XYZ file of C-alpha atoms in Angstrom:
575
model
C 0.457 19.812 -10.730
C 0.988 23.526 -12.513
C 2.990 23.022 -14.715
C 3.537 22.472 -18.259
C 5.253 19.155 -16.913
C 2.831 19.012 -13.784
C -0.359 19.080 -15.443
C -2.848 18.540 -13.014
C -4.411 15.317 -13.118
C -8.178 15.790 -13.778
C -10.413 13.063 -11.794
C -13.043 11.683 -13.777
C -14.391 8.750 -14.413
C -11.503 6.928 -14.919
C -8.770 8.598 -12.951
C -5.696 5.841 -13.150
C -6.053 5.751 -16.951
C -5.910 10.672 -17.460
C -2.979 10.139 -14.912
C -0.755 7.729 -16.964
C -2.320 9.353 -20.359
C -0.296 12.607 -18.519
C 2.198 10.597 -17.449
C 2.864 10.152 -21.289
C 2.027 13.078 -22.303
C 4.576 14.530 -19.648
C 7.740 12.341 -20.990
C 6.140 13.051 -25.001
C 8.489 14.206 -27.207
C 12.255 11.545 -24.472
C 9.335 9.077 -25.081
C 8.738 10.173 -28.819
C 12.506 9.856 -29.822
C 13.410 6.205 -27.703
C 10.125 4.887 -29.310
C 12.323 5.178 -33.328
C 14.894 4.363 -31.425
C 14.441 1.311 -30.646
C 12.233 0.409 -32.665
C 14.871 0.832 -34.947
C 16.714 -1.804 -32.677
C 14.277 -4.102 -33.731
C 13.892 -3.207 -36.972
C 17.834 -4.164 -38.099
C 17.248 -7.187 -36.037
C 14.816 -8.023 -38.096
C 16.821 -6.962 -41.076
C 20.202 -9.459 -39.919
C 18.748 -12.126 -40.884
C 17.656 -11.315 -44.368
C 20.723 -10.076 -45.194
C 22.765 -13.277 -43.745
C 20.451 -14.829 -46.030
C 20.740 -12.331 -48.669
C 24.743 -13.413 -48.363
C 24.604 -17.301 -48.986
C 22.499 -17.336 -51.729
C 24.828 -14.279 -53.454
C 28.448 -14.057 -53.307
C 28.724 -17.562 -50.927
C 26.839 -19.916 -53.729
C 28.951 -17.638 -56.749
C 32.287 -17.800 -54.837
C 32.342 -14.537 -55.155
C 35.233 -12.758 -52.300
C 35.520 -9.046 -53.353
C 31.183 -8.692 -53.353
C 31.373 -10.890 -50.211
C 34.059 -8.614 -48.208
C 31.558 -5.648 -48.822
C 28.378 -7.668 -47.784
C 29.972 -8.196 -45.031
C 30.917 -4.557 -44.235
C 27.290 -3.834 -45.137
C 25.943 -6.506 -42.409
C 28.787 -4.901 -39.443
C 27.375 -1.669 -39.998
C 24.147 -3.092 -39.095
C 25.237 -4.267 -36.212
C 26.657 -0.654 -35.092
C 22.761 1.022 -36.135
C 21.689 -1.881 -33.828
C 23.855 -1.713 -31.071
C 23.356 2.483 -30.987
C 20.365 2.979 -31.224
C 19.333 0.599 -28.728
C 21.905 2.068 -26.210
C 20.345 6.070 -26.578
C 16.761 4.463 -27.188
C 17.100 3.394 -23.346
C 19.066 5.432 -21.921
C 16.502 8.228 -22.935
C 13.616 6.570 -21.895
C 14.959 5.218 -18.587
C 16.220 8.983 -17.907
C 12.485 9.401 -19.033
C 10.608 6.570 -16.517
C 13.108 8.452 -13.953
C 12.437 12.046 -14.285
C 8.385 10.803 -13.678
C 8.666 8.724 -11.209
C 9.788 11.732 -9.685
C 7.792 13.710 -10.879
C 5.274 11.715 -9.623
C 6.785 11.214 -5.508
C 6.914 14.505 -5.393
C 3.417 15.415 -6.618
C 2.325 12.845 -4.239
C 4.620 14.363 -1.259
C 2.641 17.926 -1.900
C -0.170 16.292 -1.722
C 0.166 14.551 2.198
C 1.442 17.438 2.929
C -0.877 19.842 1.589
C -1.537 22.232 4.989
C -5.373 21.612 4.763
C -4.749 17.899 4.377
C -6.067 14.921 3.001
C -9.428 12.911 3.550
C -8.069 9.541 3.070
C -8.742 5.517 5.388
C -4.768 5.314 4.177
C -2.495 4.426 6.769
C 0.846 6.223 7.005
C 2.371 3.800 5.564
C 0.097 3.089 3.308
C 0.509 5.979 1.629
C 4.189 5.522 2.105
C 3.534 2.802 -0.271
C 1.577 5.150 -2.949
C 4.489 8.010 -2.790
C 7.544 5.870 -3.396
C 6.310 1.681 -4.819
C 3.520 3.335 -6.851
C 4.689 6.205 -8.139
C 7.354 3.643 -9.383
C 5.104 1.595 -11.062
C 2.669 3.882 -12.646
C 5.780 5.022 -14.734
C 6.699 2.363 -15.557
C 4.108 2.588 -18.394
C 6.453 4.979 -20.120
C 8.350 1.285 -20.744
C 5.176 -0.311 -21.726
C 4.386 2.096 -24.729
C 8.015 1.815 -26.317
C 7.805 -1.512 -25.501
C 4.554 -2.647 -27.851
C 5.655 -0.548 -30.544
C 9.015 -1.914 -30.345
C 7.530 -5.633 -31.240
C 4.717 -4.659 -33.479
C 7.422 -3.621 -35.614
C 10.187 -6.216 -35.356
C 6.640 -8.711 -35.942
C 5.368 -6.845 -39.096
C 9.067 -6.858 -39.945
C 9.665 -10.841 -39.786
C 5.951 -11.051 -41.713
C 6.841 -8.436 -44.338
C 10.263 -10.419 -44.728
C 8.511 -14.020 -44.778
C 6.121 -12.727 -47.286
C 8.915 -11.493 -49.926
C 10.413 -15.358 -49.072
C 7.452 -17.486 -49.092
C 3.725 -15.940 -48.952
C 2.236 -19.390 -46.543
C 4.882 -18.259 -43.792
C 4.263 -14.275 -43.857
C 0.391 -15.417 -43.476
C 0.905 -17.588 -40.677
C 3.033 -14.799 -38.424
C 0.111 -12.108 -39.993
C -3.101 -13.965 -39.232
C -1.046 -16.863 -36.018
C -0.045 -12.791 -33.580
C -3.283 -11.186 -33.166
C -5.189 -15.214 -32.819
C -2.391 -14.745 -30.037
C -2.291 -11.526 -28.565
C -6.819 -11.538 -28.704
C -7.004 -15.062 -26.687
C -4.646 -13.130 -24.519
C -5.919 -9.945 -24.283
C -8.876 -11.457 -21.935
C -7.107 -12.480 -18.817
C -6.124 -8.480 -18.561
C -9.031 -7.515 -16.576
C -8.252 -10.428 -13.898
C -4.621 -10.337 -13.989
C -5.800 -6.078 -13.486
C -7.601 -7.206 -10.549
C -5.291 -9.278 -9.104
C -2.309 -6.556 -8.542
C -5.079 -4.383 -7.767
C -5.243 -6.683 -4.892
C -2.171 -7.396 -3.704
C -0.595 -3.742 -4.123
C -3.601 -3.087 -1.654
C -3.327 -5.889 0.475
C 0.721 -5.103 1.137
C 0.234 -1.501 1.336
C -2.332 -2.287 3.889
C 0.068 -4.717 6.690
C 2.014 -2.021 5.249
C 1.148 0.461 7.050
C -0.372 -1.607 9.644
C 3.726 -2.732 9.989
C 4.090 1.276 10.850
C 2.126 2.326 12.993
C 2.975 -1.076 15.393
C 6.530 0.923 15.160
C 5.287 4.197 16.360
C 2.416 2.598 19.248
C 5.569 0.873 19.800
C 6.077 2.115 24.035
C 2.920 2.408 24.623
C 1.567 -1.045 23.552
C 3.915 -2.756 25.484
C 2.598 -0.275 28.963
C -1.033 -1.601 28.246
C 0.680 -5.231 28.039
C -0.900 -5.541 24.031
C 2.128 -6.498 21.839
C 0.108 -10.053 21.302
C -3.505 -8.114 19.728
C -1.095 -6.039 17.672
C 0.720 -8.768 17.031
C -2.715 -10.877 16.126
C -3.465 -8.237 14.257
C -0.313 -8.135 11.787
C -0.570 -12.237 11.302
C -3.767 -11.997 9.881
C -2.675 -8.498 7.952
C 0.470 -10.313 6.806
C -1.738 -13.322 6.050
C -3.941 -11.738 3.246
C -1.138 -9.833 1.853
C 0.548 -13.196 1.008
C -2.439 -15.013 0.013
C -2.981 -11.945 -2.340
C 0.087 -12.296 -3.744
C 0.132 -15.641 -3.725
C -3.583 -14.809 -6.500
C -1.931 -12.447 -8.296
C 1.849 -14.603 -9.117
C -0.404 -17.971 -9.806
C -2.246 -15.456 -12.388
C 0.723 -13.816 -13.210
C 2.673 -16.912 -13.665
C -0.257 -18.640 -15.700
C 0.158 -15.570 -17.921
C 2.851 -15.387 -18.917
C 3.525 -19.610 -19.397
C 0.441 -20.248 -21.523
C 1.607 -17.229 -23.873
C 5.983 -17.879 -23.783
C 4.178 -21.744 -24.945
C 1.257 -20.019 -27.593
C 4.399 -17.815 -29.048
C 7.205 -20.750 -29.084
C 4.569 -23.271 -30.990
C 3.855 -20.387 -33.866
C 7.631 -20.009 -34.248
C 8.448 -24.411 -35.077
C 5.097 -23.813 -36.699
C 7.282 -21.617 -38.552
C 10.234 -23.278 -39.254
C 8.866 -26.952 -39.828
C 7.002 -25.053 -42.792
C 9.632 -23.721 -43.941
C 11.558 -27.015 -43.574
C 8.972 -28.341 -45.733
C 9.119 -25.305 -48.778
C 12.757 -26.495 -48.289
C 12.277 -29.726 -49.273
C 9.958 -29.023 -51.647
C 12.255 -26.804 -54.358
C 9.623 -23.386 -52.879
C 12.618 -22.166 -50.909
C 16.720 -21.735 -51.506
C 19.159 -22.006 -48.827
C 19.749 -19.194 -48.099
C 15.161 -18.560 -47.516
C 15.755 -20.610 -45.088
C 18.230 -19.810 -43.585
C 16.279 -16.408 -43.176
C 13.634 -18.294 -41.671
C 14.857 -20.401 -39.470
C 16.728 -17.033 -38.617
C 13.308 -15.102 -38.355
C 11.023 -17.633 -36.361
C 13.385 -17.685 -33.716
C 14.195 -14.185 -33.639
C 10.035 -13.643 -33.812
C 10.199 -15.619 -29.939
C 10.738 -12.253 -28.219
C 9.020 -10.408 -29.283
C 6.283 -11.667 -29.158
C 7.260 -13.169 -25.833
C 6.747 -8.803 -25.090
C 4.079 -8.592 -26.586
C 2.088 -11.155 -24.593
C 3.944 -10.276 -21.602
C 2.939 -6.141 -21.674
C -0.674 -7.126 -20.617
C 0.592 -7.969 -16.974
C 3.179 -5.052 -17.619
C -0.406 -2.678 -17.915
C -2.511 -3.902 -15.322
C 1.165 -3.438 -13.029
C 0.723 0.373 -13.545
C -3.257 1.205 -13.829
C -3.722 -1.126 -10.395
C -0.540 1.870 -8.635
C -1.955 4.387 -11.212
C -5.699 3.562 -9.808
C -3.705 4.174 -5.525
C -2.146 7.173 -7.086
C -5.325 9.031 -7.711
C -6.951 7.975 -4.633
C -4.620 10.538 -3.400
C -4.297 13.319 -5.834
C -8.592 13.159 -6.037
C -8.883 12.890 -2.170
C -10.542 15.930 -0.638
C -8.808 17.865 1.020
C -9.863 17.398 4.666
C -9.769 21.508 5.539
C -12.219 24.369 3.793
C -9.907 26.940 2.224
C -10.376 29.799 4.833
C -9.226 33.632 4.019
C -9.344 35.222 7.262
C -6.199 35.527 9.162
C -5.849 37.086 13.128
C -5.697 39.101 14.835
C -4.028 38.001 18.187
C -4.116 34.354 19.876
C -7.079 34.627 21.944
C -9.176 31.163 21.915
C -12.794 31.263 22.222
C -14.873 27.665 22.917
C -17.997 27.249 22.893
C -20.508 24.879 23.129
C -17.999 22.915 22.018
C -18.870 19.229 21.189
C -16.132 16.979 19.192
C -16.185 13.102 20.321
C -16.246 13.315 24.589
C -16.487 16.859 23.869
C -19.632 17.658 25.095
C -20.599 21.666 25.183
C -17.109 23.003 26.630
C -17.456 26.971 27.308
C -13.577 27.995 27.139
C -11.881 31.400 27.129
C -8.237 31.533 26.663
C -6.604 35.545 26.916
C -3.484 36.137 24.782
C -0.970 35.704 27.097
C -2.298 33.197 29.654
C -1.499 30.282 30.171
C -3.501 27.772 30.972
C -3.093 24.228 32.672
C -5.893 21.645 31.744
C -6.829 18.859 33.670
C -9.162 15.722 32.017
C -9.753 13.296 33.978
C -11.122 10.917 31.243
C -7.383 10.991 28.508
C -10.058 10.535 25.820
C -11.404 14.189 26.770
C -7.499 15.140 27.065
C -6.908 14.111 23.199
C -10.397 15.177 21.529
C -9.435 18.770 23.009
C -5.281 18.435 21.795
C -7.462 17.187 18.577
C -10.136 20.024 17.720
C -6.884 22.759 19.628
C -5.154 20.961 16.799
C -6.688 22.345 14.243
C -6.905 18.926 12.016
C -10.174 17.906 12.441
C -12.763 18.922 9.839
C -15.200 22.041 10.778
C -18.352 19.821 10.117
C -17.345 17.062 13.223
C -17.166 19.875 15.145
C -20.179 20.995 16.664
C -19.959 24.369 18.553
C -17.624 27.308 18.557
C -14.058 27.726 18.161
C -12.198 31.245 17.549
C -8.450 31.965 17.123
C -8.412 35.814 17.742
C -12.061 36.221 16.379
C -11.757 33.808 13.022
C -13.723 30.305 13.306
C -11.589 28.068 13.527
C -12.278 27.061 9.906
C -12.233 29.853 8.288
C -8.309 30.515 8.969
C -6.232 30.789 6.072
C -4.137 27.186 6.330
C -1.641 29.022 5.735
C -2.683 31.275 8.779
C -3.771 28.848 11.459
C -0.326 26.914 10.540
C 1.685 30.395 12.275
C -0.801 31.018 14.858
C -1.555 27.933 16.695
C 0.585 24.553 16.874
C -0.180 21.825 18.601
C 2.880 19.661 19.534
C 1.124 15.860 20.201
C 2.219 14.004 22.615
C 3.874 11.563 20.590
C 6.147 13.539 18.996
C 7.932 12.157 15.731
C 11.876 13.082 15.190
C 13.382 13.750 12.289
C 16.466 11.629 10.305
C 19.560 13.699 11.097
C 21.390 15.966 13.665
C 19.371 16.881 16.884
C 20.401 20.920 16.628
C 18.284 19.722 11.978
C 15.892 18.390 14.764
C 14.547 21.859 16.812
C 15.492 24.743 13.688
C 12.654 22.495 11.415
C 10.748 24.165 13.334
C 11.689 28.126 13.642
C 10.724 30.709 10.461
C 14.628 31.427 10.637
C 16.595 28.932 11.568
C 19.860 30.943 9.475
C 20.157 33.312 13.859
C 21.276 29.338 15.399
C 18.662 27.772 18.543
C 17.884 30.204 21.580
C 19.799 29.216 24.510
C 17.150 29.833 26.542
C 14.576 27.510 24.445
C 17.043 25.187 25.185
C 17.622 25.673 28.192
C 13.604 26.010 29.070
C 13.365 22.720 27.464
C 16.329 20.582 29.163
C 17.183 19.916 25.550
C 20.666 21.312 26.173
C 20.971 18.283 28.120
C 20.585 16.271 25.796
C 23.618 17.604 23.627
C 25.041 17.747 26.563
C 25.468 14.642 26.848
C 26.713 13.504 23.984
C 30.529 14.571 22.427
C 28.427 15.590 19.422
C 26.135 18.082 21.050
C 23.459 19.596 18.687
C 25.179 18.029 15.976
C 24.941 14.827 16.780
C 23.018 12.305 13.974
C 19.992 11.270 15.059
C 17.989 8.689 12.924
C 14.124 8.580 11.989
C 12.069 8.747 14.524
C 14.199 9.232 17.766
C 14.608 6.123 17.949
C 18.421 5.943 19.281
C 16.792 8.250 21.799
C 15.269 7.534 25.206
C 11.365 8.919 25.496
C 12.784 11.111 27.832
C 15.667 12.723 25.339
C 12.389 12.639 23.022
C 10.790 14.863 24.713
C 12.824 17.335 25.558
C 14.178 17.763 21.807
C 9.640 17.951 20.468
C 9.303 19.985 23.962
C 12.539 22.705 22.245
C 11.546 22.456 18.732
C 7.952 23.821 20.063
C 9.208 26.080 21.437
C 11.840 27.455 19.502
C 8.563 28.329 16.653
C 7.999 30.599 19.183
C 4.171 30.739 17.690
C 1.147 32.954 19.531
C -0.841 29.796 20.247
C 1.447 26.333 21.781
C -0.582 23.630 22.771
C 0.938 21.022 24.187
C -0.514 17.630 25.604
C 1.869 15.683 28.322
C 4.739 17.320 27.140
C 6.987 15.664 30.069
C 5.940 12.239 30.778
C 8.933 10.607 30.100
C 11.046 12.764 32.237
C 12.332 12.871 36.034
C 10.987 14.962 38.861
C 13.089 17.541 38.751
C 13.745 17.982 35.157
C 10.007 17.964 35.158
C 10.362 21.351 37.347
C 12.022 22.847 35.668
C 10.622 22.312 31.979
C 7.755 23.994 33.519
C 9.462 26.912 35.558
C 11.019 26.885 31.402
C 7.600 27.241 29.756
C 7.146 29.720 31.902
C 9.500 31.852 31.774
C 9.802 31.838 27.327
C 6.561 31.844 26.492
C 5.158 34.693 29.157
C 8.471 37.049 30.412
C 6.241 39.885 29.128
C 5.011 38.612 25.643
C 1.338 37.758 24.656
C 2.177 34.186 23.676
C -0.745 32.301 24.912
C 0.032 28.404 26.299
C -2.610 25.996 26.451
C -1.432 22.744 28.455
C -3.136 19.602 28.641
C -1.164 17.702 31.671
C -1.777 16.285 34.906
C 1.567 16.744 36.304
C 1.585 19.551 39.015
C 4.492 21.318 38.725
C 3.194 22.378 34.501
C 0.079 23.477 36.426
C 1.567 24.615 39.201
C 3.139 27.208 36.679
C -0.454 27.939 35.254
C -1.879 31.660 34.865
C -4.842 28.990 35.298
C -6.328 25.543 35.729
C -9.711 24.363 33.750
C -11.074 20.710 35.429
C -12.500 18.324 32.690
C -14.151 15.892 33.295
C -17.063 13.505 31.118
C -16.841 16.577 28.758
C -17.042 18.744 30.060
C -16.002 22.127 32.087
C -16.764 21.487 35.809
C -13.746 23.210 38.018
C -11.887 26.266 37.269
C -8.776 28.457 39.791
C -5.071 28.807 40.284
C -3.376 24.757 41.323
C -3.497 25.802 44.614
C -7.191 26.470 44.612
C -7.756 23.520 43.444
C -5.600 21.876 44.715
C -7.821 22.783 48.501
C -11.354 22.425 47.846
C -11.363 19.845 44.650
C -10.943 16.157 46.615
C -10.739 14.804 42.746
C -8.089 17.442 41.544
C -6.225 16.728 44.443
C -5.993 13.024 43.918
C -5.669 13.595 40.617
C -2.599 15.890 41.025
C -1.026 15.710 44.446
C -0.843 11.857 44.256
């Protein structure tokens, strides 16, 4: 956040509170105007019973018709000011809240999508909740501030009016209101804790639901649906319990505050009735007092409910700060690779142990990993998304250590397409061109042929313009793989890492895709491609194949050589 409307939120002892202060500062002009107008509305509301009482004691009692007409015209003007001050004030404040909600959403999304990544333990679903729900709740501080000012104005105005009518009545409001607010304020920390716990529990359940939805097919393949469902039930039960605790606390607080506010109003009306019977106040003043007693219930209730709103905004601001102040996952490198050469020296990461490998520019390398964890670890480390401190040994791209690369340059140079790729809501063409630096020229026909994504387009009347729902769930697994591969090939990255790109396609299509990858990436170019796979079709078109077992490279050669001389390779590939 670098501009005047998008300042950087400094990290401090209470980053959530700082975020709320910046939110208020960003909308200070709209907030000042809106607060002034809604406070004016409350002043006009206070004057209504005062004016009615004065009219009754004046022209009505005297039977002065001309004065009564003028007084009624003045009362009508008062209502006009009352109505329009609320209308324009509320409009200004709502616009400010929505603008700030948008700014916070964009700021969090920008932080999450930063090329350097964000180091956080939050799940994808939790990050989504922070960027949407919490951004909106934090912006509600722009409702809390003017509502507080307007309610205080209303109570103060009512107290002054009552003092002018009868001193004991005014003192009852002036002294009773602070006493109520101080007593209720004792519950604010509890409300904040309950709100924070509830939001965290709901976000965890949402994150788990998102992860389960994303990995539903693998779960079905493993037969792990019962365990996953049990895990989600437990998280959902925790969220329910936290929500009930927060709702119970808020309900007790709201009920207590409403009851106490109503009792104060009743006390004011009772004292006024006694004063009228004693002859200390007139009929018009009694009507004024009763009207003010009824009116003051609303601002008192507002003041009593504001701590709950404050607690929700503060809790959401704290969660937003967790993301905004999270350290980057990757360092801010400045290096730029000279070519697509990959060099691994003594590389260790998770299950990988001391791996040495050099991939020359223009080489198509096949990698067969006997253990799935080795394949996952190698794909992850080559993606450049792993913090350098988690990796042992050295990994360089074009002569530059991966951790020293400029993040933008690294993304342009190395593209790692994961085994489970997500597609976006939109068109088939839009999903493919999303990876292109210049999509204006359209999708190259050779990319559609090489990935077999052209077949996906040909099976639908709308062709490349067919609509795809979020995550590509409207397509089959094989279709999603082909579209994701087309997106990766269209990017034409100097280094492309593919992890099992054809597991969901038939053997004939797999053979065509293997030949297409070799043709598009390695016909006279300097592109480097690493394919981590057990597919014989993909391994057969590779210039070289390395075999990884127990975290190390145990064999290397062409597909034909390894199939002829390496029994474990032959058993794993030619099954």
